[in-house]
Amino acid sequence: MKIVGLTGGIATGKSTVTNLIRQHGIPVIDCDEIAHLVTKKGKWVYKRIVRMFGSGFLKSDGEIDRERLGELVFKDAVARRKLNRATHPAVTLELAKQLLSHLLQCHSLVMVDMPLLVETGAYLLTWPRVLVKCDPETQVRRLVERDGCSKDLAQSKVAAQMPLEQKQKWCQYIIDNSGTRQSTEAQVKDTVWGLRKGLWWKSALQTPANIAVILIFAISGLVQR
């Protein structure tokens, strides 16, 4: 099973790209969705976050107010590290479980959508890697439209992330999502063709490596927990 990493910056359109990739029959593991899953009310990560940040970051229904917490960790690097320490073990364990599930289902290819793929070093456990990018002006405009924030705040959020040019050095496929949907669809089609090339004989050879990757994610999650 080929474990492909996918990453990008804020508001570059990763969701659009992963939806198109799914339409080609490739399963996608979304680490943002995993993070939402493991922080739901009653989960042990939820309890850890409440202990760390207090009940002031809860909504009326008791769930974590992700918007307020997100604003805090954007401004406060110490709080951001605390949140990462609280959530990373559970996310890593769930990722290992989902990878194992796909391996047992004999999937030849699975994609892991991880915004911090390069920053966390997880890129070393995936090959090849796909970067979704767009030009800075489009990125800021989309962020303003999506979040209803000011242009200055949008620019600050983009600037706070690792530059896409730096991430690009670690990626083998680049999808530029600055243009039309038709352009993006064509790039996704070409990328999928490249990813599937030679899968029929490589999949069996990659199984031992897959097991090693799953064990690394699982052990990492257990140790940090």
PDB file of C-alpha atoms in Angstrom:
ATOM      1  CA  MET A   1       0.000   0.000   0.000  1.00  0.00           C
ATOM      2  CA  LYS A   2       1.385   3.357  -1.024  1.00  0.00           C
ATOM      3  CA  ILE A   3       0.950   5.962   1.749  1.00  0.00           C
ATOM      4  CA  VAL A   4       0.848   9.367   0.071  1.00  0.00           C
ATOM      5  CA  GLY A   5       1.165  12.577   2.069  1.00  0.00           C
ATOM      6  CA  LEU A   6      -0.859  15.654   1.142  1.00  0.00           C
ATOM      7  CA  THR A   7      -0.306  19.096   2.609  1.00  0.00           C
ATOM      8  CA  GLY A   8      -0.789  22.776   1.871  1.00  0.00           C
ATOM      9  CA  GLY A   9      -1.388  26.135   3.475  1.00  0.00           C
ATOM     10  CA  ILE A  10      -4.451  27.736   4.984  1.00  0.00           C
ATOM     11  CA  ALA A  11      -7.155  28.522   2.382  1.00  0.00           C
ATOM     12  CA  THR A  12      -5.242  26.930  -0.502  1.00  0.00           C
ATOM     13  CA  GLY A  13      -8.191  24.656  -1.270  1.00  0.00           C
ATOM     14  CA  LYS A  14      -7.048  21.306   0.102  1.00  0.00           C
ATOM     15  CA  SER A  15     -10.643  20.230   0.724  1.00  0.00           C
ATOM     16  CA  THR A  16     -11.506  20.835  -2.933  1.00  0.00           C
ATOM     17  CA  VAL A  17      -8.521  18.754  -4.013  1.00  0.00           C
ATOM     18  CA  THR A  18      -9.157  15.875  -1.597  1.00  0.00           C
ATOM     19  CA  ASN A  19     -12.811  15.708  -2.682  1.00  0.00           C
ATOM     20  CA  LEU A  20     -11.655  15.398  -6.296  1.00  0.00           C
ATOM     21  CA  ILE A  21      -9.127  12.726  -5.311  1.00  0.00           C
ATOM     22  CA  ARG A  22     -11.865  10.731  -3.563  1.00  0.00           C
ATOM     23  CA  GLN A  23     -13.885  10.874  -6.786  1.00  0.00           C
ATOM     24  CA  HIS A  24     -11.016   8.953  -8.405  1.00  0.00           C
ATOM     25  CA  GLY A  25     -11.533   6.165  -5.862  1.00  0.00           C
ATOM     26  CA  ILE A  26      -8.587   6.978  -3.601  1.00  0.00           C
ATOM     27  CA  PRO A  27      -9.342   6.924   0.154  1.00  0.00           C
ATOM     28  CA  VAL A  28      -8.225  10.030   2.049  1.00  0.00           C
ATOM     29  CA  ILE A  29      -7.493  10.166   5.781  1.00  0.00           C
ATOM     30  CA  ASP A  30      -8.170  13.727   6.957  1.00  0.00           C
ATOM     31  CA  CYS A  31      -6.125  14.584  10.069  1.00  0.00           C
ATOM     32  CA  ASP A  32      -8.266  17.673  10.745  1.00  0.00           C
ATOM     33  CA  GLU A  33     -11.323  15.406  10.908  1.00  0.00           C
ATOM     34  CA  ILE A  34      -9.425  13.097  13.256  1.00  0.00           C
ATOM     35  CA  ALA A  35      -8.576  16.076  15.492  1.00  0.00           C
ATOM     36  CA  HIS A  36     -12.281  16.976  15.679  1.00  0.00           C
ATOM     37  CA  LEU A  37     -13.165  13.363  16.465  1.00  0.00           C
ATOM     38  CA  VAL A  38     -10.691  12.910  19.330  1.00  0.00           C
ATOM     39  CA  THR A  39     -11.593  16.231  21.003  1.00  0.00           C
ATOM     40  CA  LYS A  40     -15.341  15.625  21.238  1.00  0.00           C
ATOM     41  CA  LYS A  41     -17.006  15.905  24.637  1.00  0.00           C
ATOM     42  CA  GLY A  42     -16.216  12.945  26.873  1.00  0.00           C
ATOM     43  CA  LYS A  43     -13.002  11.915  25.094  1.00  0.00           C
ATOM     44  CA  TRP A  44      -9.819  11.838  27.182  1.00  0.00           C
ATOM     45  CA  VAL A  45      -8.272  14.553  24.986  1.00  0.00           C
ATOM     46  CA  TYR A  46     -11.315  16.752  25.636  1.00  0.00           C
ATOM     47  CA  LYS A  47     -10.768  16.369  29.378  1.00  0.00           C
ATOM     48  CA  ARG A  48      -7.079  17.190  29.008  1.00  0.00           C
ATOM     49  CA  ILE A  49      -7.841  20.364  27.026  1.00  0.00           C
ATOM     50  CA  VAL A  50     -10.393  21.510  29.615  1.00  0.00           C
ATOM     51  CA  ARG A  51      -7.831  20.963  32.383  1.00  0.00           C
ATOM     52  CA  MET A  52      -5.219  22.941  30.458  1.00  0.00           C
ATOM     53  CA  PHE A  53      -7.328  25.865  29.244  1.00  0.00           C
ATOM     54  CA  GLY A  54     -10.355  25.931  31.552  1.00  0.00           C
ATOM     55  CA  SER A  55     -14.110  25.821  31.008  1.00  0.00           C
ATOM     56  CA  GLY A  56     -14.042  29.311  29.486  1.00  0.00           C
ATOM     57  CA  PHE A  57     -13.258  27.678  26.144  1.00  0.00           C
ATOM     58  CA  LEU A  58     -16.428  25.584  26.112  1.00  0.00           C
ATOM     59  CA  LYS A  59     -19.622  26.359  24.213  1.00  0.00           C
ATOM     60  CA  SER A  60     -23.077  26.243  25.783  1.00  0.00           C
ATOM     61  CA  ASP A  61     -23.465  22.579  24.787  1.00  0.00           C
ATOM     62  CA  GLY A  62     -20.218  21.676  26.544  1.00  0.00           C
ATOM     63  CA  GLU A  63     -18.220  21.087  23.370  1.00  0.00           C
ATOM     64  CA  ILE A  64     -14.900  22.862  22.852  1.00  0.00           C
ATOM     65  CA  ASP A  65     -15.214  26.303  21.267  1.00  0.00           C
ATOM     66  CA  ARG A  66     -12.724  25.686  18.468  1.00  0.00           C
ATOM     67  CA  GLU A  67     -12.952  29.226  17.142  1.00  0.00           C
ATOM     68  CA  ARG A  68     -12.023  30.842  20.477  1.00  0.00           C
ATOM     69  CA  LEU A  69      -9.317  28.286  21.182  1.00  0.00           C
ATOM     70  CA  GLY A  70      -7.980  28.766  17.664  1.00  0.00           C
ATOM     71  CA  GLU A  71      -7.716  32.519  18.195  1.00  0.00           C
ATOM     72  CA  LEU A  72      -5.756  31.929  21.405  1.00  0.00           C
ATOM     73  CA  VAL A  73      -3.231  29.496  19.958  1.00  0.00           C
ATOM     74  CA  PHE A  74      -2.747  31.691  16.892  1.00  0.00           C
ATOM     75  CA  LYS A  75      -1.593  34.559  19.127  1.00  0.00           C
ATOM     76  CA  ASP A  76       0.156  32.534  21.850  1.00  0.00           C
ATOM     77  CA  ALA A  77       2.969  30.143  20.889  1.00  0.00           C
ATOM     78  CA  VAL A  78       3.064  28.600  24.384  1.00  0.00           C
ATOM     79  CA  ALA A  79      -0.666  27.836  24.236  1.00  0.00           C
ATOM     80  CA  ARG A  80      -0.200  26.397  20.744  1.00  0.00           C
ATOM     81  CA  ARG A  81       2.482  24.000  21.988  1.00  0.00           C
ATOM     82  CA  LYS A  82       0.256  22.971  24.912  1.00  0.00           C
ATOM     83  CA  LEU A  83      -2.641  22.232  22.580  1.00  0.00           C
ATOM     84  CA  ASN A  84      -0.403  20.223  20.257  1.00  0.00           C
ATOM     85  CA  ARG A  85       0.877  18.176  23.215  1.00  0.00           C
ATOM     86  CA  ALA A  86      -2.704  17.497  24.267  1.00  0.00           C
ATOM     87  CA  THR A  87      -4.022  16.424  20.869  1.00  0.00           C
ATOM     88  CA  HIS A  88      -1.072  14.940  18.972  1.00  0.00           C
ATOM     89  CA  PRO A  89      -0.939  11.524  20.721  1.00  0.00           C
ATOM     90  CA  ALA A  90      -4.617  10.778  20.092  1.00  0.00           C
ATOM     91  CA  VAL A  91      -4.465  12.007  16.488  1.00  0.00           C
ATOM     92  CA  THR A  92      -1.403   9.848  15.851  1.00  0.00           C
ATOM     93  CA  LEU A  93      -3.032   6.750  17.357  1.00  0.00           C
ATOM     94  CA  GLU A  94      -6.228   7.214  15.340  1.00  0.00           C
ATOM     95  CA  LEU A  95      -4.174   7.753  12.181  1.00  0.00           C
ATOM     96  CA  ALA A  96      -2.373   4.452  12.840  1.00  0.00           C
ATOM     97  CA  LYS A  97      -5.735   2.678  13.299  1.00  0.00           C
ATOM     98  CA  GLN A  98      -7.116   4.048  10.036  1.00  0.00           C
ATOM     99  CA  LEU A  99      -3.953   3.162   8.112  1.00  0.00           C
ATOM    100  CA  LEU A 100      -4.135  -0.394   9.468  1.00  0.00           C
ATOM    101  CA  SER A 101      -7.793  -0.604   8.425  1.00  0.00           C
ATOM    102  CA  HIS A 102      -6.933   0.407   4.848  1.00  0.00           C
ATOM    103  CA  LEU A 103      -4.039  -2.064   4.775  1.00  0.00           C
ATOM    104  CA  LEU A 104      -6.303  -4.914   5.930  1.00  0.00           C
ATOM    105  CA  GLN A 105      -8.811  -3.936   3.228  1.00  0.00           C
ATOM    106  CA  CYS A 106      -5.984  -4.435   0.696  1.00  0.00           C
ATOM    107  CA  HIS A 107      -6.091  -0.880  -0.613  1.00  0.00           C
ATOM    108  CA  SER A 108      -3.147  -0.245  -2.915  1.00  0.00           C
ATOM    109  CA  LEU A 109      -3.080   3.500  -2.235  1.00  0.00           C
ATOM    110  CA  VAL A 110      -4.191   5.783   0.598  1.00  0.00           C
ATOM    111  CA  MET A 111      -3.660   9.507   1.029  1.00  0.00           C
ATOM    112  CA  VAL A 112      -3.013  11.227   4.374  1.00  0.00           C
ATOM    113  CA  ASP A 113      -4.157  14.861   4.428  1.00  0.00           C
ATOM    114  CA  MET A 114      -2.045  16.538   7.120  1.00  0.00           C
ATOM    115  CA  PRO A 115      -1.666  20.352   7.233  1.00  0.00           C
ATOM    116  CA  LEU A 116       1.537  20.095   9.317  1.00  0.00           C
ATOM    117  CA  LEU A 117       2.988  17.163   7.386  1.00  0.00           C
ATOM    118  CA  VAL A 118       6.355  18.870   6.881  1.00  0.00           C
ATOM    119  CA  GLU A 119       6.482  20.797  10.161  1.00  0.00           C
ATOM    120  CA  THR A 120       5.968  17.685  12.311  1.00  0.00           C
ATOM    121  CA  GLY A 121       8.390  15.535  10.325  1.00  0.00           C
ATOM    122  CA  ALA A 122       5.596  13.102   9.396  1.00  0.00           C
ATOM    123  CA  TYR A 123       6.510  13.651   5.743  1.00  0.00           C
ATOM    124  CA  LEU A 124       9.353  11.182   6.329  1.00  0.00           C
ATOM    125  CA  LEU A 125       6.760   8.412   6.715  1.00  0.00           C
ATOM    126  CA  THR A 126       4.923   9.137   3.452  1.00  0.00           C
ATOM    127  CA  TRP A 127       5.975   8.823  -0.181  1.00  0.00           C
ATOM    128  CA  PRO A 128       5.397  10.512  -2.478  1.00  0.00           C
ATOM    129  CA  ARG A 129       4.009  13.808  -1.214  1.00  0.00           C
ATOM    130  CA  VAL A 130       1.536  16.252  -2.769  1.00  0.00           C
ATOM    131  CA  LEU A 131       1.418  19.997  -2.134  1.00  0.00           C
ATOM    132  CA  VAL A 132      -1.724  22.055  -2.750  1.00  0.00           C
ATOM    133  CA  LYS A 133      -0.775  25.684  -3.310  1.00  0.00           C
ATOM    134  CA  CYS A 134      -2.143  28.945  -4.640  1.00  0.00           C
ATOM    135  CA  ASP A 135      -0.770  32.447  -5.030  1.00  0.00           C
ATOM    136  CA  PRO A 136      -0.665  34.600  -1.849  1.00  0.00           C
ATOM    137  CA  GLU A 137      -3.286  37.072  -3.092  1.00  0.00           C
ATOM    138  CA  THR A 138      -5.786  34.278  -3.749  1.00  0.00           C
ATOM    139  CA  GLN A 139      -4.967  32.690  -0.398  1.00  0.00           C
ATOM    140  CA  VAL A 140      -5.693  35.927   1.504  1.00  0.00           C
ATOM    141  CA  ARG A 141      -8.869  36.636  -0.494  1.00  0.00           C
ATOM    142  CA  ARG A 142     -10.249  33.146   0.156  1.00  0.00           C
ATOM    143  CA  LEU A 143      -9.466  33.416   3.850  1.00  0.00           C
ATOM    144  CA  VAL A 144     -11.300  36.763   4.123  1.00  0.00           C
ATOM    145  CA  GLU A 145     -14.315  35.321   2.280  1.00  0.00           C
ATOM    146  CA  ARG A 146     -14.339  32.084   4.265  1.00  0.00           C
ATOM    147  CA  ASP A 147     -13.794  33.430   7.785  1.00  0.00           C
ATOM    148  CA  GLY A 148     -15.151  36.949   7.408  1.00  0.00           C
ATOM    149  CA  CYS A 149     -11.944  38.352   8.889  1.00  0.00           C
ATOM    150  CA  SER A 150     -10.039  41.495   7.931  1.00  0.00           C
ATOM    151  CA  LYS A 151      -7.395  41.449   5.216  1.00  0.00           C
ATOM    152  CA  ASP A 152      -4.703  42.284   7.795  1.00  0.00           C
ATOM    153  CA  LEU A 153      -5.692  39.328   9.989  1.00  0.00           C
ATOM    154  CA  ALA A 154      -5.791  37.024   6.969  1.00  0.00           C
ATOM    155  CA  GLN A 155      -2.304  38.133   5.944  1.00  0.00           C
ATOM    156  CA  SER A 156      -1.080  37.532   9.507  1.00  0.00           C
ATOM    157  CA  LYS A 157      -2.486  33.991   9.500  1.00  0.00           C
ATOM    158  CA  VAL A 158      -0.807  33.208   6.187  1.00  0.00           C
ATOM    159  CA  ALA A 159       2.492  34.715   7.367  1.00  0.00           C
ATOM    160  CA  ALA A 160       2.390  32.629  10.569  1.00  0.00           C
ATOM    161  CA  GLN A 161       2.616  29.395   8.576  1.00  0.00           C
ATOM    162  CA  MET A 162       5.591  27.760   6.911  1.00  0.00           C
ATOM    163  CA  PRO A 163       5.984  29.324   3.434  1.00  0.00           C
ATOM    164  CA  LEU A 164       4.582  27.139   0.667  1.00  0.00           C
ATOM    165  CA  GLU A 165       7.848  27.515  -1.250  1.00  0.00           C
ATOM    166  CA  GLN A 166       9.622  25.817   1.646  1.00  0.00           C
ATOM    167  CA  LYS A 167       7.088  22.985   1.813  1.00  0.00           C
ATOM    168  CA  GLN A 168       7.406  22.520  -1.928  1.00  0.00           C
ATOM    169  CA  LYS A 169      10.993  21.304  -1.520  1.00  0.00           C
ATOM    170  CA  TRP A 170       9.710  18.140   0.176  1.00  0.00           C
ATOM    171  CA  CYS A 171       6.892  17.376  -2.281  1.00  0.00           C
ATOM    172  CA  GLN A 172       6.992  15.446  -5.539  1.00  0.00           C
ATOM    173  CA  TYR A 173       3.620  16.591  -6.937  1.00  0.00           C
ATOM    174  CA  ILE A 174       2.373  20.183  -6.975  1.00  0.00           C
ATOM    175  CA  ILE A 175      -1.270  21.143  -7.555  1.00  0.00           C
ATOM    176  CA  ASP A 176      -1.688  24.882  -8.146  1.00  0.00           C
ATOM    177  CA  ASN A 177      -5.232  25.697  -7.073  1.00  0.00           C
ATOM    178  CA  SER A 178      -5.078  29.400  -8.002  1.00  0.00           C
ATOM    179  CA  GLY A 179      -7.048  29.092 -11.225  1.00  0.00           C
ATOM    180  CA  THR A 180     -10.298  27.588 -12.434  1.00  0.00           C
ATOM    181  CA  ARG A 181     -11.871  24.392 -11.165  1.00  0.00           C
ATOM    182  CA  GLN A 182     -11.243  22.839 -14.578  1.00  0.00           C
ATOM    183  CA  SER A 183      -7.523  23.547 -14.190  1.00  0.00           C
ATOM    184  CA  THR A 184      -7.481  21.968 -10.731  1.00  0.00           C
ATOM    185  CA  GLU A 185      -9.417  18.927 -11.959  1.00  0.00           C
ATOM    186  CA  ALA A 186      -6.895  18.409 -14.772  1.00  0.00           C
ATOM    187  CA  GLN A 187      -3.956  18.635 -12.351  1.00  0.00           C
ATOM    188  CA  VAL A 188      -5.619  16.190  -9.948  1.00  0.00           C
ATOM    189  CA  LYS A 189      -6.211  13.748 -12.809  1.00  0.00           C
ATOM    190  CA  ASP A 190      -2.539  13.919 -13.825  1.00  0.00           C
ATOM    191  CA  THR A 191      -1.430  13.511 -10.200  1.00  0.00           C
ATOM    192  CA  VAL A 192      -3.658  10.472  -9.654  1.00  0.00           C
ATOM    193  CA  TRP A 193      -2.278   8.888 -12.833  1.00  0.00           C
ATOM    194  CA  GLY A 194       1.265   9.415 -11.558  1.00  0.00           C
ATOM    195  CA  LEU A 195       0.452   8.026  -8.106  1.00  0.00           C
ATOM    196  CA  ARG A 196      -1.124   4.886  -9.545  1.00  0.00           C
ATOM    197  CA  LYS A 197       1.696   4.175 -11.974  1.00  0.00           C
ATOM    198  CA  GLY A 198       3.255   0.801 -11.172  1.00  0.00           C
ATOM    199  CA  LEU A 199       0.969   0.102  -8.197  1.00  0.00           C
ATOM    200  CA  TRP A 200       0.111  -3.434  -9.293  1.00  0.00           C
ATOM    201  CA  TRP A 201       3.581  -4.783  -8.470  1.00  0.00           C
ATOM    202  CA  LYS A 202       4.776  -2.297  -5.834  1.00  0.00           C
ATOM    203  CA  SER A 203       1.929  -2.763  -3.335  1.00  0.00           C
ATOM    204  CA  ALA A 204       3.007  -6.187  -2.075  1.00  0.00           C
ATOM    205  CA  LEU A 205       6.618  -5.060  -1.701  1.00  0.00           C
ATOM    206  CA  GLN A 206       5.521  -2.073   0.396  1.00  0.00           C
ATOM    207  CA  THR A 207       3.570  -4.077   2.987  1.00  0.00           C
ATOM    208  CA  PRO A 208       6.492  -4.475   5.456  1.00  0.00           C
ATOM    209  CA  ALA A 209       7.178  -0.737   5.180  1.00  0.00           C
ATOM    210  CA  ASN A 210       3.469  -0.018   5.772  1.00  0.00           C
ATOM    211  CA  ILE A 211       3.515  -2.065   8.966  1.00  0.00           C
ATOM    212  CA  ALA A 212       6.622  -0.203  10.129  1.00  0.00           C
ATOM    213  CA  VAL A 213       4.984   3.184   9.474  1.00  0.00           C
ATOM    214  CA  ILE A 214       1.804   2.167  11.323  1.00  0.00           C
ATOM    215  CA  LEU A 215       3.860   0.949  14.288  1.00  0.00           C
ATOM    216  CA  ILE A 216       5.845   4.204  14.376  1.00  0.00           C
ATOM    217  CA  PHE A 217       2.645   6.277  14.470  1.00  0.00           C
ATOM    218  CA  ALA A 218       1.092   3.994  17.105  1.00  0.00           C
ATOM    219  CA  ILE A 219       4.163   3.920  19.360  1.00  0.00           C
ATOM    220  CA  SER A 220       4.594   7.688  19.015  1.00  0.00           C
ATOM    221  CA  GLY A 221       1.000   8.222  20.120  1.00  0.00           C
ATOM    222  CA  LEU A 222       1.288   5.829  23.068  1.00  0.00           C
ATOM    223  CA  VAL A 223       4.589   7.273  24.305  1.00  0.00           C
ATOM    224  CA  GLN A 224       3.354  10.872  24.162  1.00  0.00           C
ATOM    225  CA  ARG A 225       0.021   9.996  25.748  1.00  0.00           C
TER     226      ARG A 225
END
